[in-house]
């Protein structure tokens, strides 16, 4: 589907030159390198490290990172195009690209000092290193102010103890941004962000999760046992970790909206192709009004998702407030992805339930979009608070 997006100055119905270049590049690469191995990676739950590094060579692991630090230097509209186009081929790879760009890399880019940026961004932006981001814990999902992972000052070092779970790249990530509690539970400004490299004594990965979907994007625990981190690895001010995380999540919600958009578009395109090819009663099922109406509703909701997502991206690139817009985009696009994938399976009938057809995987992958970076219910709380201001 052609992408449309809204800006504060009106509607722009065309991809810009950079977006078109990115879309064309990913479509060629995806057909050659991703589509043939999608189900192999999914069945094995294997993290496609080689593909991630190739995407890094293409400039897609540091889309928002300035060229000064080895990145592509693009804005959020180009970033949305990149994530959504990858997700059309594989939601799991799209998720890993999104998490790497917006969370770990994005946190260092947004809040890191100059030395931290020059040390880590070139490796992350080129895909030489894979990034992880640790906020969530087993006992604290949205209740992050009550986290149990702590960091205690000891001279020039901070000593981390605790565990993070549901961490994308928690096993294979080369570096992680970790938010740990440095104050009393449930108090203001009680957490701090740290950069922790793989191989640091006391830092290891734990259980790798066995998931319904997004199976090629690894999700695992990160465990810290008397892990000593030098004070030079603190990002920004002590106590500002959670506030930084909220800022990072604003951009992360654009990522998940883009991911949702790609998954929905991929499922729609597969359903449209099937409807044209599948014959019943001597004609393609596309000729039946029941199928036409399903496809019409799918296409319309995807277009609405694109409008919301690119509007949030446009505002982010212009430095305008976008908390409400990113939450709306994430809410609507993620719920749309689940709904579209369900309809795509329905159009396929019994074949939609088989792994031989791509809609089965879109169906499994889509659900994560309504959970990650804050559930749909959390998005509604975020939106409600912005409406009250």
Coordinates of C-alpha atoms in Angstrom, one line a residue:
X1 CA 0.0 0.0 0.0
X2 CA 1.2 3.5 -0.7
X3 CA 1.9 5.4 2.6
X4 CA 0.3 8.7 3.5
X5 CA 1.0 10.8 6.5
X6 CA -0.2 14.0 8.1
X7 CA 1.8 17.0 9.1
X8 CA 0.9 20.2 10.9
X9 CA 0.9 22.0 7.5
X10 CA -1.4 19.6 5.8
X11 CA -1.3 16.2 4.1
X12 CA 1.7 14.8 2.2
X13 CA 0.7 11.7 0.2
X14 CA 4.2 10.9 -1.1
X15 CA 7.2 9.3 0.4
X16 CA 10.2 11.7 0.3
X17 CA 13.3 10.7 -1.7
X18 CA 15.0 9.1 1.3
X19 CA 12.0 7.2 2.3
X20 CA 11.5 5.8 -1.2
X21 CA 15.2 4.8 -1.4
X22 CA 14.9 3.0 2.0
X23 CA 11.7 1.3 1.0
X24 CA 13.1 0.1 -2.4
X25 CA 16.3 -1.1 -0.7
X26 CA 14.5 -3.1 1.9
X27 CA 12.1 -4.6 -0.6
X28 CA 15.0 -5.9 -2.7
X29 CA 16.9 -7.1 0.3
X30 CA 13.8 -8.7 2.0
X31 CA 12.9 -10.7 -1.0
X32 CA 16.4 -12.0 -1.4
X33 CA 17.6 -12.5 2.2
X34 CA 14.6 -12.5 4.6
X35 CA 11.6 -14.1 3.0
X36 CA 13.4 -17.4 2.2
X37 CA 14.5 -17.9 5.8
X38 CA 11.6 -16.4 7.8
X39 CA 10.1 -19.7 9.0
X40 CA 13.4 -21.3 9.6
X41 CA 14.4 -18.6 12.1
X42 CA 10.9 -18.7 13.6
X43 CA 10.8 -22.5 14.1
X44 CA 14.4 -22.5 15.6
X45 CA 13.8 -19.3 17.6
X46 CA 17.2 -18.3 16.3
X47 CA 18.4 -14.7 16.5
X48 CA 19.4 -13.7 12.9
X49 CA 22.7 -12.0 13.9
X50 CA 24.1 -12.1 10.3
X51 CA 21.0 -10.4 9.0
X52 CA 21.2 -7.7 11.7
X53 CA 24.8 -7.0 10.8
X54 CA 23.8 -6.7 7.1
X55 CA 21.1 -4.3 8.0
X56 CA 23.7 -2.4 9.9
X57 CA 25.8 -2.2 6.8
X58 CA 22.8 -0.8 5.0
X59 CA 22.5 2.0 7.6
X60 CA 19.3 0.6 9.2
X61 CA 20.7 0.0 12.7
X62 CA 21.4 3.7 13.3
X63 CA 18.7 5.4 11.3
X64 CA 18.3 8.4 13.7
X65 CA 22.0 8.6 14.6
X66 CA 23.8 11.6 13.1
X67 CA 26.5 10.8 10.5
X68 CA 29.0 12.2 13.0
X69 CA 28.6 9.1 15.0
X70 CA 28.4 6.7 12.1
X71 CA 24.7 6.7 11.6
X72 CA 22.4 7.5 8.7
X73 CA 21.3 10.9 10.1
X74 CA 17.7 10.5 9.0
X75 CA 14.5 11.6 10.8
X76 CA 11.6 9.7 12.2
X77 CA 9.6 9.5 8.9
X78 CA 12.5 7.6 7.4
X79 CA 12.7 5.5 10.5
X80 CA 9.1 4.5 10.3
X81 CA 9.5 3.6 6.7
X82 CA 12.5 1.4 7.6
X83 CA 10.8 -0.5 10.4
X84 CA 7.5 -1.0 8.7
X85 CA 9.1 -2.3 5.4
X86 CA 11.2 -4.8 7.4
X87 CA 8.1 -5.9 9.4
X88 CA 6.3 -6.7 6.2
X89 CA 8.7 -9.5 5.7
X90 CA 9.3 -10.5 9.4
X91 CA 7.8 -9.0 12.5
X92 CA 10.6 -10.4 14.6
X93 CA 13.4 -8.8 12.6
X94 CA 11.4 -5.6 12.5
X95 CA 11.1 -5.8 16.3
X96 CA 14.8 -6.3 16.8
X97 CA 15.7 -3.4 14.5
X98 CA 13.1 -1.2 16.3
X99 CA 14.3 -2.1 19.8
X100 CA 18.0 -1.6 18.9
X101 CA 17.4 1.8 17.3
X102 CA 14.9 3.3 19.6
X103 CA 15.8 1.9 23.0
X104 CA 19.5 1.3 23.7
X105 CA 20.8 3.4 20.8
X106 CA 18.1 6.0 21.3
X107 CA 18.7 6.3 25.0
X108 CA 22.5 7.0 24.5
X109 CA 21.8 9.3 21.7
X110 CA 19.2 11.3 23.6
X111 CA 20.7 11.5 27.1
X112 CA 24.4 10.3 26.8
X113 CA 27.4 12.6 27.2
X114 CA 29.8 13.2 24.3
X115 CA 32.2 10.6 25.4
X116 CA 29.5 7.9 25.7
X117 CA 28.1 8.8 22.3
X118 CA 31.5 8.6 20.6
X119 CA 32.3 5.3 22.4
X120 CA 29.0 3.4 21.7
X121 CA 27.0 5.0 18.9
X122 CA 29.4 4.1 16.0
X123 CA 29.4 0.4 17.0
X124 CA 25.6 0.4 17.5
X125 CA 24.8 2.4 14.4
X126 CA 26.7 0.1 12.1
X127 CA 25.4 -3.1 13.6
X128 CA 28.8 -4.1 14.9
X129 CA 27.3 -4.2 18.3
X130 CA 23.7 -5.1 19.2
X131 CA 22.0 -3.1 21.9
X132 CA 19.6 -4.1 24.7
X133 CA 17.6 -1.9 27.1
X134 CA 16.6 -3.0 30.6
X135 CA 13.6 -1.5 32.4
X136 CA 11.0 -4.2 33.0
X137 CA 11.3 -6.7 35.9
X138 CA 9.3 -9.8 36.8
X139 CA 7.4 -7.9 39.5
X140 CA 7.3 -4.5 37.9
X141 CA 5.8 -4.0 34.5
X142 CA 4.3 -0.6 34.4
X143 CA 5.0 -0.1 38.1
X144 CA 8.7 0.8 37.3
X145 CA 9.0 3.0 40.4
X146 CA 9.0 -0.1 42.5
X147 CA 11.8 -1.9 40.7
X148 CA 14.0 -4.2 42.7
X149 CA 17.2 -4.0 40.7
X150 CA 19.3 -1.6 42.7
X151 CA 22.6 0.3 42.3
X152 CA 24.6 1.3 45.4
X153 CA 27.5 3.8 45.2
X154 CA 30.9 2.4 46.3
X155 CA 33.6 5.0 45.7
X156 CA 34.0 5.6 41.9
X157 CA 31.7 2.6 41.2
X158 CA 28.1 1.6 41.4
X159 CA 27.3 -2.0 42.4
X160 CA 24.2 -3.4 40.6
X161 CA 22.2 -6.3 41.9
X162 CA 18.9 -7.6 40.5
X163 CA 17.4 -8.9 37.3
X164 CA 15.5 -7.6 34.3
X165 CA 13.2 -9.7 32.2
X166 CA 11.4 -9.6 28.8
X167 CA 14.6 -8.0 27.4
X168 CA 15.0 -7.9 23.7
X169 CA 18.7 -9.0 23.0
X170 CA 19.2 -9.8 26.6
X171 CA 21.4 -12.7 25.6
X172 CA 23.2 -11.6 22.5
X173 CA 23.3 -7.9 23.1
X174 CA 26.8 -6.5 23.3
X175 CA 25.8 -3.5 25.4
X176 CA 22.8 -2.7 27.5
X177 CA 21.3 0.5 29.0
X178 CA 20.0 -0.6 32.4
X179 CA 17.7 1.4 34.7
X180 CA 18.3 0.6 38.3
X181 CA 16.9 2.0 41.5
X182 CA 19.3 4.3 43.3
X183 CA 16.8 5.7 45.9
X184 CA 13.9 4.4 48.0
X185 CA 11.1 2.5 46.4
X186 CA 8.1 4.6 45.2
X187 CA 9.9 7.9 45.7
X188 CA 10.5 10.6 43.1
X189 CA 13.7 10.5 41.0
X190 CA 14.7 7.1 42.5
X191 CA 16.4 5.5 39.5
X192 CA 19.4 5.9 37.3
X193 CA 20.5 4.7 33.8
X194 CA 23.7 2.9 33.4
X195 CA 25.6 1.6 30.3
X196 CA 26.7 -2.0 30.9
X197 CA 28.9 -3.9 28.5
X198 CA 28.6 -7.6 27.9
X199 CA 31.5 -9.3 29.7
X200 CA 31.4 -7.1 32.7
X201 CA 31.9 -9.3 35.8
X202 CA 28.6 -10.0 37.5
X203 CA 26.5 -9.4 34.3
X204 CA 25.0 -12.4 32.6
X205 CA 21.9 -13.5 30.7
X206 CA 19.3 -15.7 32.2
X207 CA 16.3 -17.6 30.9
X208 CA 15.5 -17.2 27.2
X209 CA 11.7 -17.0 26.8
X210 CA 9.7 -19.4 24.6
X211 CA 7.3 -17.1 22.9
X212 CA 4.1 -17.3 20.9
X213 CA 5.4 -15.0 18.2
X214 CA 8.3 -12.7 17.3
X215 CA 10.3 -15.9 17.9
X216 CA 13.5 -14.8 16.0
X217 CA 13.8 -11.7 18.2
X218 CA 15.3 -13.1 21.3
X219 CA 13.8 -12.2 24.7
X220 CA 15.6 -13.1 27.9
X221 CA 16.5 -12.1 31.4
X222 CA 19.5 -10.0 32.3
X223 CA 21.0 -10.8 35.7
X224 CA 23.3 -8.6 37.8
X225 CA 25.2 -10.0 40.8
X226 CA 27.5 -7.5 42.5
X227 CA 28.2 -6.0 39.0
X228 CA 30.5 -3.0 39.4
X229 CA 29.9 -0.2 37.0
X230 CA 32.2 2.8 36.9
X231 CA 30.5 6.2 37.5
X232 CA 31.6 7.2 33.9
X233 CA 28.9 4.8 32.7
X234 CA 26.0 6.7 34.3
X235 CA 23.8 8.3 31.7
X236 CA 22.9 11.9 32.6
X237 CA 22.1 12.8 36.2
X238 CA 21.8 10.3 39.1
X239 CA 18.1 9.8 39.8
X240 CA 16.8 10.8 36.4
X241 CA 16.7 7.2 35.0
X242 CA 12.9 6.8 34.9
X243 CA 12.3 10.3 33.5
X244 CA 14.8 9.4 30.7
X245 CA 13.0 6.1 30.2
X246 CA 9.7 7.9 29.7
X247 CA 11.3 10.1 27.0
X248 CA 12.8 7.0 25.3
X249 CA 9.4 5.3 25.4
X250 CA 7.8 8.2 23.5
X251 CA 10.0 7.4 20.6
X252 CA 9.7 3.6 21.2
X253 CA 5.9 3.9 20.7
X254 CA 6.5 5.3 17.3
X255 CA 8.7 2.2 16.7
X256 CA 5.9 -0.2 17.7
X257 CA 3.3 1.7 15.7
X258 CA 5.7 1.4 12.7
X259 CA 6.1 -2.3 13.5
X260 CA 2.4 -2.8 13.7
X261 CA 1.9 -1.0 10.4
X262 CA 4.3 -3.3 8.7
X263 CA 2.8 -6.5 10.1
X264 CA -0.7 -5.3 9.2
X265 CA 0.3 -4.4 5.6
X266 CA 2.1 -7.7 5.2
X267 CA -1.0 -9.6 6.3
X268 CA -3.2 -7.5 4.1
X269 CA -1.1 -8.0 1.0
X270 CA -0.9 -11.8 1.6
X271 CA -4.7 -11.9 2.0
X272 CA -5.3 -9.8 -1.1
X273 CA -3.1 -12.1 -3.2
X274 CA -4.8 -15.2 -1.8
X275 CA -8.2 -13.7 -2.5
X276 CA -7.2 -13.1 -6.2
X277 CA -5.8 -16.6 -6.6
X278 CA -8.1 -18.8 -4.6
X279 CA -11.2 -20.0 -6.6
X280 CA -14.5 -21.2 -5.3
X281 CA -17.6 -21.8 -7.3
X282 CA -15.7 -21.2 -10.5
X283 CA -14.3 -17.7 -9.6
X284 CA -11.7 -16.0 -7.4
X285 CA -13.1 -15.4 -3.9
X286 CA -12.2 -11.7 -4.3
X287 CA -15.3 -11.5 -6.4
X288 CA -17.5 -12.2 -3.4
X289 CA -18.7 -9.1 -1.5
X290 CA -18.0 -10.6 1.9
X291 CA -14.3 -10.9 1.1
X292 CA -14.3 -7.5 -0.6
X293 CA -15.7 -5.8 2.5
X294 CA -13.1 -7.5 4.7
X295 CA -10.3 -6.2 2.5
X296 CA -11.8 -2.8 2.3
X297 CA -11.9 -2.5 6.1
X298 CA -8.4 -3.9 6.4
X299 CA -7.0 -1.3 3.9
X300 CA -8.9 1.6 5.5
X301 CA -7.6 0.8 9.0
X302 CA -4.1 0.4 7.7
X303 CA -4.3 3.8 6.1
X304 CA -5.6 5.4 9.3
X305 CA -2.7 3.7 11.2
X306 CA -0.3 5.2 8.7
X307 CA -1.7 8.7 9.1
X308 CA -1.4 8.5 12.9
X309 CA 2.1 7.0 12.8
X310 CA 3.6 9.4 10.3
X311 CA 2.0 12.3 12.1
X312 CA 3.7 11.3 15.3
X313 CA 7.0 10.8 13.4
X314 CA 6.7 14.2 11.8
X315 CA 6.2 15.9 15.1
X316 CA 9.1 14.1 16.6
X317 CA 11.4 15.1 13.8
X318 CA 10.3 18.8 14.2
X319 CA 10.9 18.8 17.9
X320 CA 7.3 19.3 18.7
X321 CA 5.5 17.5 21.6
X322 CA 4.5 14.1 20.5
X323 CA 3.7 12.0 23.6
X324 CA 0.0 12.0 22.9
X325 CA 0.5 11.4 19.2
X326 CA 2.9 8.5 19.7
X327 CA 0.6 6.9 22.2
X328 CA -2.4 7.3 19.9
X329 CA -0.4 5.8 16.9
X330 CA 0.8 2.9 19.0
X331 CA -2.7 2.2 20.4
X332 CA -4.5 2.3 17.1
X333 CA -1.9 0.7 14.9
X334 CA -1.2 -2.2 17.3
X335 CA -4.9 -3.0 17.7
X336 CA -5.2 -2.7 13.9
X337 CA -2.4 -5.2 13.3
X338 CA -4.1 -7.8 15.5
X339 CA -7.5 -7.2 13.8
X340 CA -6.0 -7.3 10.3
X341 CA -4.0 -10.4 10.9
X342 CA -7.1 -12.1 12.3
X343 CA -9.1 -11.2 9.2
X344 CA -6.3 -12.3 6.9
X345 CA -6.4 -15.8 8.6
X346 CA -10.2 -15.8 8.1
X347 CA -9.9 -15.0 4.4
X348 CA -7.5 -17.9 4.0
X349 CA -9.9 -20.3 5.8
X350 CA -8.3 -23.5 6.9
X351 CA -5.1 -22.6 5.0
X352 CA -4.7 -19.6 7.2
X353 CA -4.1 -22.0 10.2
X354 CA -1.2 -23.7 8.5
X355 CA 2.5 -22.6 8.7
X356 CA 2.8 -23.1 4.9
X357 CA 1.0 -19.7 4.5
X358 CA 2.4 -16.5 5.9
X359 CA -0.7 -15.1 7.6
X360 CA -0.3 -17.7 10.4
X361 CA 3.0 -16.0 11.5
X362 CA 1.6 -12.4 11.1
X363 CA -1.2 -13.5 13.4
X364 CA 1.2 -14.7 16.1
X365 CA 3.6 -11.8 15.8
X366 CA 0.9 -9.1 15.8
X367 CA -0.2 -9.6 19.4
X368 CA 3.1 -8.5 20.9
X369 CA 2.5 -5.0 19.5
X370 CA -0.5 -4.4 21.9
X371 CA 1.8 -5.3 24.9
X372 CA 5.3 -4.1 24.3
X373 CA 6.3 -0.4 25.1
X374 CA 3.2 -0.3 27.3
X375 CA -0.1 -2.2 26.8
X376 CA -3.1 -0.7 25.0
X377 CA -4.5 0.1 28.4
X378 CA -1.4 2.0 29.4
X379 CA -1.6 4.0 26.1
X380 CA -5.1 5.0 27.0
X381 CA -3.8 6.3 30.4
X382 CA -1.0 8.2 28.7
X383 CA -3.5 9.8 26.3
X384 CA -6.0 10.6 29.0
X385 CA -3.3 12.5 31.0
X386 CA -2.4 14.5 27.9
X387 CA -6.1 15.4 27.3
X388 CA -6.4 16.7 30.9
X389 CA -3.4 19.1 30.5

